[in-house]
Each structure stands twice: as structure tokens, then as C-alpha cells.
Short mmCIF file of C-alpha atoms in Angstrom, two decimals:
data_model
loop_
_atom_site.label_atom_id
_atom_site.label_comp_id
_atom_site.label_asym_id
_atom_site.label_seq_id
_atom_site.Cartn_x
_atom_site.Cartn_y
_atom_site.Cartn_z
CA MET A 1 -2.39 -18.30 -17.54
CA LYS A 2 -6.11 -18.94 -17.31
CA LEU A 3 -7.77 -17.08 -14.48
CA SER A 4 -9.74 -20.19 -13.49
CA LEU A 5 -6.45 -21.87 -12.64
CA SER A 6 -5.17 -18.98 -10.57
CA PHE A 7 -4.91 -19.58 -6.85
CA VAL A 8 -5.83 -15.97 -6.13
CA SER A 9 -8.83 -15.77 -8.41
CA VAL A 10 -10.21 -19.17 -7.40
CA SER A 11 -9.88 -18.16 -3.77
CA LEU A 12 -11.51 -14.81 -4.50
CA THR A 13 -14.45 -16.62 -6.05
CA ALA A 14 -14.95 -18.52 -2.80
CA LEU A 15 -14.46 -15.33 -0.83
CA LEU A 16 -17.04 -13.39 -2.80
CA ALA A 17 -19.53 -16.22 -2.55
CA SER A 18 -19.48 -15.94 1.23
CA GLN A 19 -19.55 -12.17 1.67
CA VAL A 20 -21.59 -10.88 4.57
CA VAL A 21 -25.01 -9.42 3.88
CA ALA A 22 -23.97 -6.01 5.18
CA PHE A 23 -22.11 -5.30 1.95
CA PRO A 24 -23.34 -5.30 -1.66
CA HIS A 25 -23.35 -8.82 -3.09
CA LEU A 26 -20.82 -9.67 -5.78
CA ASP A 27 -21.89 -12.54 -8.01
CA PRO A 28 -19.08 -15.12 -8.04
CA ASN A 29 -19.91 -15.91 -11.67
CA ALA A 30 -19.03 -12.33 -12.54
CA LEU A 31 -15.61 -12.50 -10.89
CA HIS A 32 -13.67 -12.90 -14.12
CA GLY A 33 -15.31 -9.86 -15.62
CA LEU A 34 -14.93 -7.93 -12.38
CA LEU A 35 -11.20 -8.54 -12.17
CA LYS A 36 -10.81 -7.76 -15.86
CA ARG A 37 -12.64 -4.48 -15.43
CA GLY A 38 -10.45 -3.70 -12.43
CA ALA A 39 -7.31 -4.34 -14.45
CA GLU A 40 -8.59 -2.28 -17.38
CA ALA A 41 -10.24 0.50 -15.34
CA LYS A 42 -9.36 4.02 -16.37
CA ASP A 43 -10.89 5.78 -13.40
CA CYS A 44 -8.43 8.03 -11.69
CA PRO A 45 -8.78 8.55 -7.94
CA PHE A 46 -7.98 12.23 -8.46
CA SER A 47 -10.04 13.73 -11.24
CA HIS A 48 -7.75 16.68 -11.86
CA ALA A 49 -4.62 14.60 -12.52
CA THR A 50 -2.84 16.01 -15.54
CA THR A 51 -2.02 12.51 -16.78
CA HIS A 52 -5.71 11.67 -17.08
CA GLN A 53 -6.54 11.91 -20.77
CA HIS A 54 -10.24 11.04 -20.75
CA THR A 55 -13.42 12.08 -19.05
CA LYS A 56 -13.69 10.55 -15.62
CA ARG A 57 -16.97 9.19 -14.28
CA GLN A 58 -18.05 11.19 -11.28
CA PRO A 59 -19.05 9.11 -8.25
CA THR A 60 -22.47 9.41 -6.68
CA PHE A 61 -23.09 9.14 -2.96
CA ASP A 62 -25.21 6.28 -1.58
CA PRO A 63 -25.48 6.61 2.22
CA ILE A 64 -26.78 3.07 2.62
CA ALA A 65 -24.26 1.22 0.43
CA GLN A 66 -21.28 3.28 1.54
CA ARG A 67 -21.83 3.41 5.30
CA VAL A 68 -19.26 1.38 7.23
CA SER A 69 -20.34 -0.20 10.49
CA THR A 70 -18.48 0.66 13.69
CA THR A 71 -20.99 -0.96 16.04
CA GLY A 72 -21.93 -4.46 17.15
CA LYS A 73 -19.33 -6.97 16.01
CA HIS A 74 -17.44 -4.09 14.41
CA ALA A 75 -17.30 -1.93 17.53
CA TRP A 76 -13.77 -0.71 18.23
CA LYS A 77 -11.72 -2.82 20.63
CA ALA A 78 -8.23 -1.92 21.78
CA PRO A 79 -5.47 -4.40 20.96
CA ASN A 80 -3.72 -6.24 23.75
CA LEU A 81 -0.19 -5.70 22.53
CA ALA A 82 1.33 -7.16 25.70
CA ALA A 83 -0.55 -10.40 25.10
CA GLY A 84 0.69 -10.65 21.51
CA ASP A 85 -1.83 -8.80 19.33
CA LYS A 86 0.01 -7.48 16.27
CA ARG A 87 -0.21 -3.96 14.93
CA GLY A 88 2.24 -2.46 12.47
CA PRO A 89 3.14 0.30 10.03
CA CYS A 90 -0.17 0.35 8.10
CA PRO A 91 -2.82 2.37 9.97
CA GLY A 92 -5.57 1.14 7.66
CA LEU A 93 -4.90 -2.51 8.46
CA ASN A 94 -4.55 -1.71 12.16
CA ALA A 95 -7.97 -0.07 12.16
CA LEU A 96 -9.52 -3.07 10.41
CA ALA A 97 -8.18 -5.41 13.11
CA ASN A 98 -9.42 -3.11 15.87
CA HIS A 99 -12.92 -3.19 14.38
CA GLY A 100 -13.09 -6.92 13.71
CA TYR A 101 -12.88 -6.71 9.93
CA LEU A 102 -9.59 -8.60 10.30
CA PRO A 103 -8.71 -11.04 13.10
CA HIS A 104 -8.14 -9.03 16.26
CA ASP A 105 -4.76 -10.63 16.88
CA GLY A 106 -3.48 -9.12 13.62
CA ILE A 107 -2.58 -12.46 12.02
CA ALA A 108 -4.66 -12.16 8.88
CA PRO A 109 -5.38 -14.64 6.07
CA MET A 110 -4.71 -13.19 2.63
CA LEU A 111 -8.32 -13.53 1.54
CA ASP A 112 -9.57 -11.78 4.66
CA ILE A 113 -7.27 -8.87 3.87
CA ILE A 114 -8.51 -8.64 0.28
CA GLN A 115 -12.12 -8.77 1.41
CA ALA A 116 -11.71 -6.25 4.21
CA VAL A 117 -9.85 -3.55 2.28
CA ASN A 118 -12.27 -3.91 -0.62
CA GLN A 119 -15.42 -3.77 1.46
CA VAL A 120 -14.39 -1.18 4.04
CA TYR A 121 -12.17 1.20 2.07
CA GLY A 122 -13.12 0.58 -1.56
CA LEU A 123 -9.73 -0.72 -2.65
CA ALA A 124 -10.31 -2.52 -5.95
CA LEU A 125 -9.75 -6.25 -6.17
CA ASP A 126 -6.83 -5.92 -8.58
CA LEU A 127 -4.83 -3.68 -6.24
CA ALA A 128 -6.02 -5.42 -3.07
CA GLY A 129 -5.17 -8.84 -4.48
CA PHE A 130 -1.70 -7.86 -5.64
CA LEU A 131 -0.73 -6.17 -2.36
CA ALA A 132 -2.12 -9.03 -0.26
CA ALA A 133 -0.39 -11.68 -2.37
CA TYR A 134 2.91 -9.81 -2.16
CA GLY A 135 2.66 -9.39 1.62
CA THR A 136 1.81 -13.07 2.02
CA VAL A 137 4.69 -14.34 -0.09
CA PHE A 138 7.39 -11.98 1.21
CA ASP A 139 6.38 -11.36 4.84
CA GLY A 140 3.95 -14.14 5.71
CA ASP A 141 3.36 -17.79 4.93
CA ALA A 142 2.29 -18.60 1.38
CA LEU A 143 2.25 -22.36 2.01
CA SER A 144 -0.09 -22.41 5.00
CA LEU A 145 -3.58 -23.92 4.64
CA THR A 146 -4.72 -20.32 5.19
CA PRO A 147 -1.98 -18.21 3.56
CA GLY A 148 -1.55 -14.80 5.13
CA TYR A 149 0.69 -12.56 7.19
CA SER A 150 1.04 -10.58 10.39
CA ILE A 151 0.13 -6.91 10.03
CA GLY A 152 2.77 -6.22 12.71
CA GLY A 153 5.76 -8.18 13.94
CA PRO A 154 6.56 -11.90 13.66
CA ALA A 155 3.69 -14.24 14.45
CA SER A 156 4.01 -16.59 17.39
CA THR A 157 5.10 -20.10 16.50
CA GLY A 158 2.30 -22.08 14.91
CA LEU A 159 -0.03 -19.21 14.01
CA LEU A 160 1.11 -19.03 10.41
CA SER A 161 3.65 -21.81 10.14
CA GLY A 162 2.77 -24.21 7.35
CA LEU A 163 4.66 -27.11 5.89
CA GLY A 164 7.53 -25.93 3.78
CA ILE A 165 8.41 -22.64 5.45
CA THR A 166 11.82 -22.66 7.10
CA ARG A 167 11.56 -19.77 9.58
CA THR A 168 9.06 -17.52 11.31
CA PRO A 169 7.68 -14.93 8.87
CA SER A 170 8.71 -11.36 9.64
CA GLY A 171 5.32 -9.65 9.34
CA LEU A 172 4.98 -6.11 7.97
CA SER A 173 7.00 -4.59 10.81
CA GLY A 174 10.02 -6.62 9.70
CA SER A 175 9.58 -5.96 6.00
CA HIS A 176 12.03 -3.11 5.50
CA ASN A 177 12.98 -2.65 1.84
CA ASN A 178 10.69 -5.42 0.66
CA TYR A 179 7.32 -3.91 1.70
CA GLU A 180 7.87 -1.07 4.17
CA GLY A 181 10.32 1.55 3.02
CA ASP A 182 12.12 4.79 3.79
CA THR A 183 10.61 8.26 3.26
CA SER A 184 7.25 7.22 4.72
CA ALA A 185 4.60 9.88 5.23
CA THR A 186 4.30 9.37 9.01
CA ARG A 187 6.91 6.76 10.00
CA GLY A 188 10.63 7.36 10.38
CA ASP A 189 13.40 5.71 8.39
CA LEU A 190 14.40 2.48 10.12
CA TYR A 191 18.10 3.25 10.42
CA VAL A 192 17.47 6.78 11.68
CA VAL A 193 14.78 6.34 14.35
CA GLY A 194 15.33 2.63 15.11
CA ASN A 195 11.92 1.33 14.06
CA ASP A 196 9.73 1.42 10.97
CA ASP A 197 6.26 0.88 12.41
CA LEU A 198 5.70 3.66 14.96
CA LEU A 199 4.25 7.01 13.96
CA GLN A 200 6.53 10.00 14.40
CA ILE A 201 4.62 13.02 15.72
CA GLU A 202 6.91 15.42 13.82
CA PHE A 203 5.97 13.92 10.46
CA PHE A 204 2.32 13.46 11.39
CA GLN A 205 2.07 17.15 12.22
CA GLN A 206 3.65 18.07 8.88
CA TYR A 207 1.03 15.92 7.11
CA TYR A 208 -1.72 17.43 9.30
CA ASP A 209 -0.61 20.95 8.43
CA ALA A 210 -0.51 20.14 4.71
CA LEU A 211 -4.14 18.94 4.62
CA LEU A 212 -6.35 21.61 3.12
CA GLU A 213 -9.59 22.15 5.03
CA ASP A 214 -13.05 22.18 3.45
CA THR A 215 -11.52 20.87 0.25
CA PRO A 216 -12.37 17.76 -1.82
CA ALA A 217 -9.97 14.84 -1.48
CA PRO A 218 -8.50 15.19 -5.00
CA GLN A 219 -7.34 18.71 -4.28
CA GLN A 220 -6.17 17.66 -0.81
CA TYR A 221 -3.91 15.08 -2.43
CA SER A 222 -2.43 17.57 -4.91
CA ALA A 223 -1.66 19.94 -2.05
CA LEU A 224 0.46 17.24 -0.39
CA PHE A 225 3.18 17.48 -3.05
CA ASN A 226 5.45 19.84 -1.11
CA PHE A 227 5.12 17.61 1.96
CA ARG A 228 5.88 14.52 -0.12
CA GLN A 229 8.93 16.19 -1.60
CA SER A 230 10.15 17.38 1.81
CA ARG A 231 9.94 13.87 3.24
CA PHE A 232 11.99 12.52 0.33
CA ASN A 233 14.58 15.25 0.85
CA HIS A 234 14.62 14.56 4.59
CA SER A 235 15.64 10.95 3.99
CA ILE A 236 18.41 12.04 1.64
CA GLU A 237 19.65 14.59 4.18
CA THR A 238 19.52 12.43 7.32
CA ASN A 239 19.80 8.74 6.36
CA PRO A 240 23.11 7.47 4.91
CA TYR A 241 21.38 4.10 4.37
CA PHE A 242 18.40 5.55 2.52
CA PHE A 243 17.35 3.13 -0.22
CA PHE A 244 14.41 3.54 -2.60
CA PRO A 245 13.65 0.20 -4.30
CA GLN A 246 11.08 -0.36 -7.01
CA PHE A 247 8.37 -1.92 -4.82
CA ALA A 248 8.81 -0.63 -1.26
CA GLY A 249 9.93 2.75 -2.59
CA VAL A 250 8.51 3.73 -5.97
CA LEU A 251 5.24 1.80 -5.57
CA VAL A 252 4.37 1.37 -1.88
CA THR A 253 5.74 4.51 -0.22
CA PRO A 254 3.34 6.74 -2.22
CA ALA A 255 0.43 4.84 -0.64
CA GLY A 256 1.07 6.76 2.57
CA TYR A 257 0.27 9.95 0.68
CA ILE A 258 -2.42 8.62 -1.71
CA PHE A 259 -4.43 6.36 0.60
CA PRO A 260 -5.48 8.83 3.31
CA PRO A 261 -7.27 11.25 0.92
CA ALA A 262 -8.40 8.49 -1.45
CA LEU A 263 -9.49 5.83 1.07
CA MET A 264 -9.79 7.42 4.53
CA SER A 265 -11.62 10.59 3.55
CA ASN A 266 -15.30 10.62 4.51
CA LYS A 267 -17.63 10.55 1.51
CA SER A 268 -20.87 12.54 1.46
CA ALA A 269 -23.35 14.20 -0.88
CA GLU A 270 -21.30 17.38 -0.56
CA TYR A 271 -18.00 15.58 -1.11
CA PRO A 272 -18.74 12.41 -3.16
CA GLU A 273 -14.99 11.95 -3.80
CA GLY A 274 -14.34 12.51 -0.10
CA TYR A 275 -13.01 15.09 2.29
CA LEU A 276 -10.38 14.16 4.87
CA ASP A 277 -11.10 16.39 7.83
CA LYS A 278 -8.43 16.59 10.48
CA GLU A 279 -10.38 14.77 13.19
CA THR A 280 -10.89 11.81 10.85
CA PHE A 281 -7.21 11.92 9.97
CA LYS A 282 -6.24 11.80 13.64
CA SER A 283 -8.65 8.91 14.32
CA PHE A 284 -7.20 6.72 11.54
CA PHE A 285 -3.67 7.41 12.81
CA ALA A 286 -4.31 6.82 16.53
CA VAL A 287 -3.56 10.43 17.43
CA THR A 288 -5.42 12.58 19.97
CA GLY A 289 -4.96 16.10 21.24
CA GLU A 290 -4.46 19.38 19.46
CA ARG A 291 -1.74 20.70 17.20
CA GLY A 292 1.43 21.20 19.20
CA ASN A 293 0.28 18.70 21.81
CA PHE A 294 -0.52 15.56 19.82
CA LYS A 295 -0.46 12.19 21.59
CA TYR A 296 0.04 8.93 19.73
CA GLN A 297 -1.13 5.58 21.10
CA PRO A 298 0.39 2.77 19.02
CA GLY A 299 -2.07 0.29 17.60
CA HIS A 300 -5.19 2.27 18.53
CA GLU A 301 -6.24 3.31 15.02
CA ARG A 302 -10.00 3.75 14.72
CA ILE A 303 -12.59 4.09 11.96
CA PRO A 304 -14.72 7.11 12.92
CA ASP A 305 -18.44 6.73 13.52
CA ASN A 306 -20.69 7.88 10.68
CA TRP A 307 -17.97 7.18 8.15
CA TYR A 308 -18.62 6.37 4.48
CA LYS A 309 -16.28 4.59 2.07
CA ARG A 310 -15.62 5.16 -1.64
CA ALA A 311 -18.59 4.92 -3.98
CA ILE A 312 -19.50 1.49 -5.34
CA GLY A 313 -18.01 1.19 -8.82
CA HIS A 314 -15.44 3.88 -8.02
CA GLU A 315 -12.91 1.65 -6.25
CA LEU A 316 -9.22 2.53 -6.31
CA THR A 317 -7.65 0.33 -8.98
CA ILE A 318 -4.03 -0.33 -9.95
CA PRO A 319 -4.25 2.10 -12.91
CA GLY A 320 -5.84 4.75 -10.70
CA PHE A 321 -3.20 4.30 -8.00
CA LEU A 322 -0.40 4.58 -10.57
CA LEU A 323 -1.88 7.81 -11.88
CA GLY A 324 -1.63 9.19 -8.36
CA ILE A 325 2.06 8.23 -8.28
CA LEU A 326 2.69 9.78 -11.68
CA GLU A 327 0.98 13.05 -10.74
CA PHE A 328 3.76 13.76 -8.25
CA ALA A 329 6.54 12.11 -10.26
CA LEU A 330 5.89 14.43 -13.19
CA ARG A 331 6.69 17.29 -10.81
CA ASP A 332 9.74 15.58 -9.25
CA PRO A 333 11.13 12.72 -11.39
CA ARG A 334 13.27 11.49 -8.48
CA LEU A 335 10.08 9.90 -7.11
CA LEU A 336 10.36 7.28 -9.87
CA SER A 337 14.10 6.76 -9.32
CA VAL A 338 15.20 3.42 -7.91
CA GLY A 339 18.31 4.32 -5.95
CA GLY A 340 19.54 5.67 -2.65
CA ASN A 341 22.33 7.20 -0.63
CA THR A 342 25.72 5.57 -1.02
CA GLY A 343 26.82 5.50 2.61
CA THR A 344 26.76 9.20 3.43
CA THR A 345 23.95 11.69 3.62
CA ASN A 346 23.16 13.81 0.55
CA SER A 347 24.65 11.23 -1.78
CA PHE A 348 21.46 10.06 -3.53
CA THR A 349 22.20 8.29 -6.78
CA GLY A 350 19.72 6.66 -9.11
CA VAL A 351 20.12 3.21 -10.60
CA ASP A 352 20.69 3.02 -14.34
CA VAL A 353 17.38 1.38 -15.26
CA THR A 354 18.69 0.33 -18.67
CA ALA A 355 21.62 -1.49 -17.07
CA LEU A 356 19.43 -2.96 -14.32
CA THR A 357 16.95 -4.41 -16.81
CA LYS A 358 19.58 -5.36 -19.40
CA GLY A 359 18.26 -2.90 -21.93
CA VAL A 360 14.55 -3.67 -21.65
CA PHE A 361 13.45 -0.46 -19.88
CA ASN A 362 14.69 3.12 -19.95
CA GLY A 363 14.38 5.39 -16.94
CA ALA A 364 13.50 8.36 -19.13
CA THR A 365 10.32 6.66 -20.39
CA LEU A 366 8.97 5.05 -17.21
CA ALA A 367 6.19 7.66 -16.96
CA GLN A 368 4.97 6.89 -20.48
CA GLY A 369 2.10 4.54 -21.28
CA ASN A 370 2.08 1.35 -19.19
CA ASN A 371 5.85 1.35 -18.68
CA LEU A 372 5.78 2.02 -14.94
CA GLN A 373 3.39 -0.85 -14.22
CA CYS A 374 5.29 -3.20 -16.54
CA PHE A 375 8.63 -2.23 -14.99
CA ILE A 376 7.67 -2.54 -11.32
CA PHE A 377 5.61 -5.71 -11.56
CA GLN A 378 8.10 -7.58 -13.73
CA LEU A 379 11.01 -6.44 -11.58
CA VAL A 380 9.22 -7.73 -8.47
CA GLN A 381 8.75 -11.11 -10.15
CA ALA A 382 12.34 -11.24 -11.40
CA GLU A 383 13.86 -10.37 -8.01
CA ALA A 384 11.60 -12.54 -5.85
CA PRO A 385 13.54 -15.83 -6.16
CA SER A 386 16.81 -14.32 -4.95
CA VAL A 387 15.13 -12.33 -2.15
CA LEU A 388 13.20 -15.36 -0.90
CA THR A 389 15.98 -17.93 -1.16
CA GLY A 390 15.98 -20.09 1.96
CA LEU A 391 12.52 -19.04 3.20
CA TYR A 392 10.49 -21.75 1.45
CA GLU A 393 11.34 -25.36 0.66
CA ASP A 394 9.24 -25.16 -2.51
CA LEU A 395 9.81 -21.61 -3.75
CA THR A 396 7.92 -22.13 -7.01
CA LYS A 397 4.77 -23.16 -5.17
CA ALA A 398 5.13 -20.33 -2.64
CA LEU A 399 5.48 -17.74 -5.40
CA GLN A 400 2.41 -18.91 -7.31
CA PRO A 401 -0.12 -16.48 -5.73
CA LEU A 402 2.14 -13.54 -6.57
CA VAL A 403 2.92 -14.80 -10.07
CA ASP A 404 -0.80 -15.27 -10.78
CA SER A 405 -1.60 -11.78 -9.53
CA ILE A 406 1.16 -10.19 -11.61
CA ASP A 407 0.16 -12.13 -14.73
CA GLU A 408 -3.43 -10.95 -14.36
CA SER A 409 -2.37 -7.34 -13.72
CA LEU A 410 -0.19 -7.22 -16.84
CA LYS A 411 -2.57 -9.07 -19.14
CA GLY A 412 -3.22 -7.09 -22.29
CA LEU A 413 -0.62 -4.39 -21.61
CA SER A 414 1.89 -5.56 -24.26
CA CYS A 415 4.77 -5.15 -21.83
CA PRO A 416 8.33 -5.48 -23.08
CA GLN A 417 9.50 -8.76 -21.61
CA LEU A 418 12.03 -8.60 -18.81
CA VAL A 419 14.19 -11.72 -18.98
CA GLY A 420 16.63 -10.93 -16.20
CA ILE A 421 18.14 -8.20 -14.07
CA ASP A 422 21.63 -7.10 -13.11
CA GLN A 423 21.54 -6.90 -9.31
CA SER A 424 25.12 -5.67 -9.22
CA GLN A 425 23.59 -2.25 -9.91
CA TYR A 426 22.44 -2.24 -6.24
CA GLU A 427 25.83 -2.96 -4.71
CA ARG A 428 26.77 0.70 -4.26
CA PHE A 429 23.85 1.14 -1.81
CA PRO A 430 24.66 -0.07 1.74
CA GLY A 431 20.97 0.19 2.63
CA TRP A 432 20.07 -2.45 0.05
CA LYS A 433 20.84 -5.53 2.14
CA LYS A 434 21.26 -4.11 5.62
CA ASN A 435 19.55 -6.49 8.07
CA PRO A 436 16.48 -4.85 9.68
CA THR A 437 16.71 -7.25 12.66
CA GLY A 438 20.31 -6.34 13.39
CA LEU A 439 19.63 -3.11 15.24
#
């Protein structure tokens, strides 16, 4: 696949050509090189990660380039949820909509999402593009003239509906097991608490207590391991339908632990890699009050004033994100295990990766080299047609943004080629296909 023919990269070229003056200009002619550097980047978001085998560039702090506006057109504005504004399980996206970096109604074009998370948080284009393409294809409308998705529940008729889509897209709040998953950092398991998008004060307080004070973000992340492990154990112990798939589980669930220190921490000369103080943490998660008396107001996530994003050139890339996942998985290998409970609590069983991938991958070597990235991305592509059957009239065309993004992400990695999967390996898990709208 040539990048110039890719829907995502062509669209990104147009996006970058029209970026607002408030952010550093990215030359559209350099897009190919930029995306290539993103895919090949070896920067780790957490410099102490034991899997990091090379010297990491240290970021420098630039108060002009890194300052994020929260005034003028980006002043915070509460959502009108009663009138149909959408807010969902991702606090970072909710905050962007509340500050006008995404449409205030929460129905966001894919390219707007890529631009906003890159410019405001410092999420690299490779990771931003892949996540946005996936959300659009699985939970939005990939065939619209402006492909995108709702950051909350289903969009009202006509807002996303394009020719060739057969039903209203679910949005992120209806994406259980394909985007949103169990064992979230601050949300409850869908089949335990009855929703997957509302913050649970109990879990928020556990996260809050685990955050080290006056500590750089890399060390704050490492200190979250016990909390991460306890949340995983909690799902095993309380949710008979707990399921941990390759994308929503192994790949996306860790974002709830990685993103706050990596993306929401405030950068400064003292803490160029960031420090997530507890007031900033509460602001991004729509929580007020003091410990023991926290109050949560759904959809009211806010970027704090005087807040600074990741350093330019130190964006969080796919390789960097995966290193964050592996840091914890090396301490608890279950965090790389596709699997789940088998209908009762405390019955967690992992899938035989060799059987699932018909001998192409081995669960014992997923943490080695590029295997984890090759495994997850190819498995997503292999499973997509069966998951999306009936959603699009032209499934091949709808999948193209995701296929292009995956092809670009895996370019040059010499991945073993996955030619098919054995989905019968999932049949022992009742949480695999349980309907999230059937509550």
C-alpha cells in the first residue's frame, strides 16, 4: 500500500494543511516522513521502563509551544446532555468537546479527533490515527462524507448517517468489547454496574490514592501497577461475564492507566515529562470535593487553566504506548492474556493464542520484539469482517481507513502473516457476544 493512496494519510495531509495558527505548523509535504517517524519512533513515554533498551531523548519544556488554550473559543462550556450532547467513557475526548476542540455536541469527524488529540495532548499521529480509524469503523460511520463517531451514545438520526450504513452507529458508550472494555481504571464493568461510561467514585478514589505526589509522571505510572492489578482481579472476582479481548482489553484498557500520567499530567520546567497533581486529575475526570466526599458530574470534564501538553517531538507513539503496556505485563503476564471468566466468578481462563491464530503466534512470546503489535493489529483486521457483518452495505469500502492505518503501522516490522483465526476459541466465554443493549 502506498501512503499517497491511503484515505487516512491523504485526509491527514488536508488536515495538517489547515491547522490553526495557535499550534506549531506541520508542513503537509513532510507528512509521509512524519508518519514514518511516528511508526518507527523508539521514544518511550516512561523513561525508566525496563523494556527500553536504548537511551531515550529527554524532553525540553517550551511554555509557548506547549501551552493549551482554555479561553476564548476554547473556554469551557458545559454540555447540554438533556438536549442531546454526547459524552462518554473517555474523559479526554469529553474535555476536548467541552473546550471546543471537538464539536460541542460530541459527534466528531475522524480527522477532527486526530487533530485534537495530537494538538492538545501530544498523542502521535500514528496512535491517534489508528484509534480514530478504529472508532469510526466499529462505532461510527465510515461511509459518511465526514466519517466519524459519537464520543458518547448513539447519534441522532442524520448526524452521522451516510449512504451504505444500515443502522444507527452505537458511539463509544455502546462499544462494549469492541472499544470499551472491562477492568477499566475508573469505569465499572458493564454487566456489574449496568453502564460502561459513568465514572465510579470507588475506583476513582483508588486511582487518586495510588497517584504519588510531587513525583514525575513516569514514576507515577510505575506506581499504578498494584492498582492496575487490583482492578483486573476485581473483574475476575465480581463479573462472571468478564471478557478481555485483544483490542478492547489488551490494547485499549491500559490507556486508562497510561494516558492520565502520560497525556494529562501538566508539563513544566521542573517536570518536563509531566506531573499529574491530584487537582488536575480531578478536573480531567469531572470530580470535585475532597477525598471521602468526592462528587462526580457526568460529562463535565475540564482542561485546567495554565496547563501544558507533552513536548513537541515527544509525542506518545504506538511503540511508546506498547512499552507502557509491556512494563506492567512483564510483572503480571495475565495483562496480555486474551480470555475471560467462563460464566462464574473466579474462573478466568486464557485463550490458546496458538490455536486462535492457527499456529502463527505463541502466547509465551507476545512480549518479545514486535510480536504484540503484530498480533493485536492483525487480529483486529482479521476479526473485523465478522464483527461488522450487517452494519455496512459495502464492508470493504468501510474497512479501508482501518486497513490503511494498520498497514502503515505494521510496515517494516516483518510480522508473521496471520491468514485466519479460529473464533471457536471464544465460545467458552459468555461475555464474548453478550449484547450491551440488552440490559
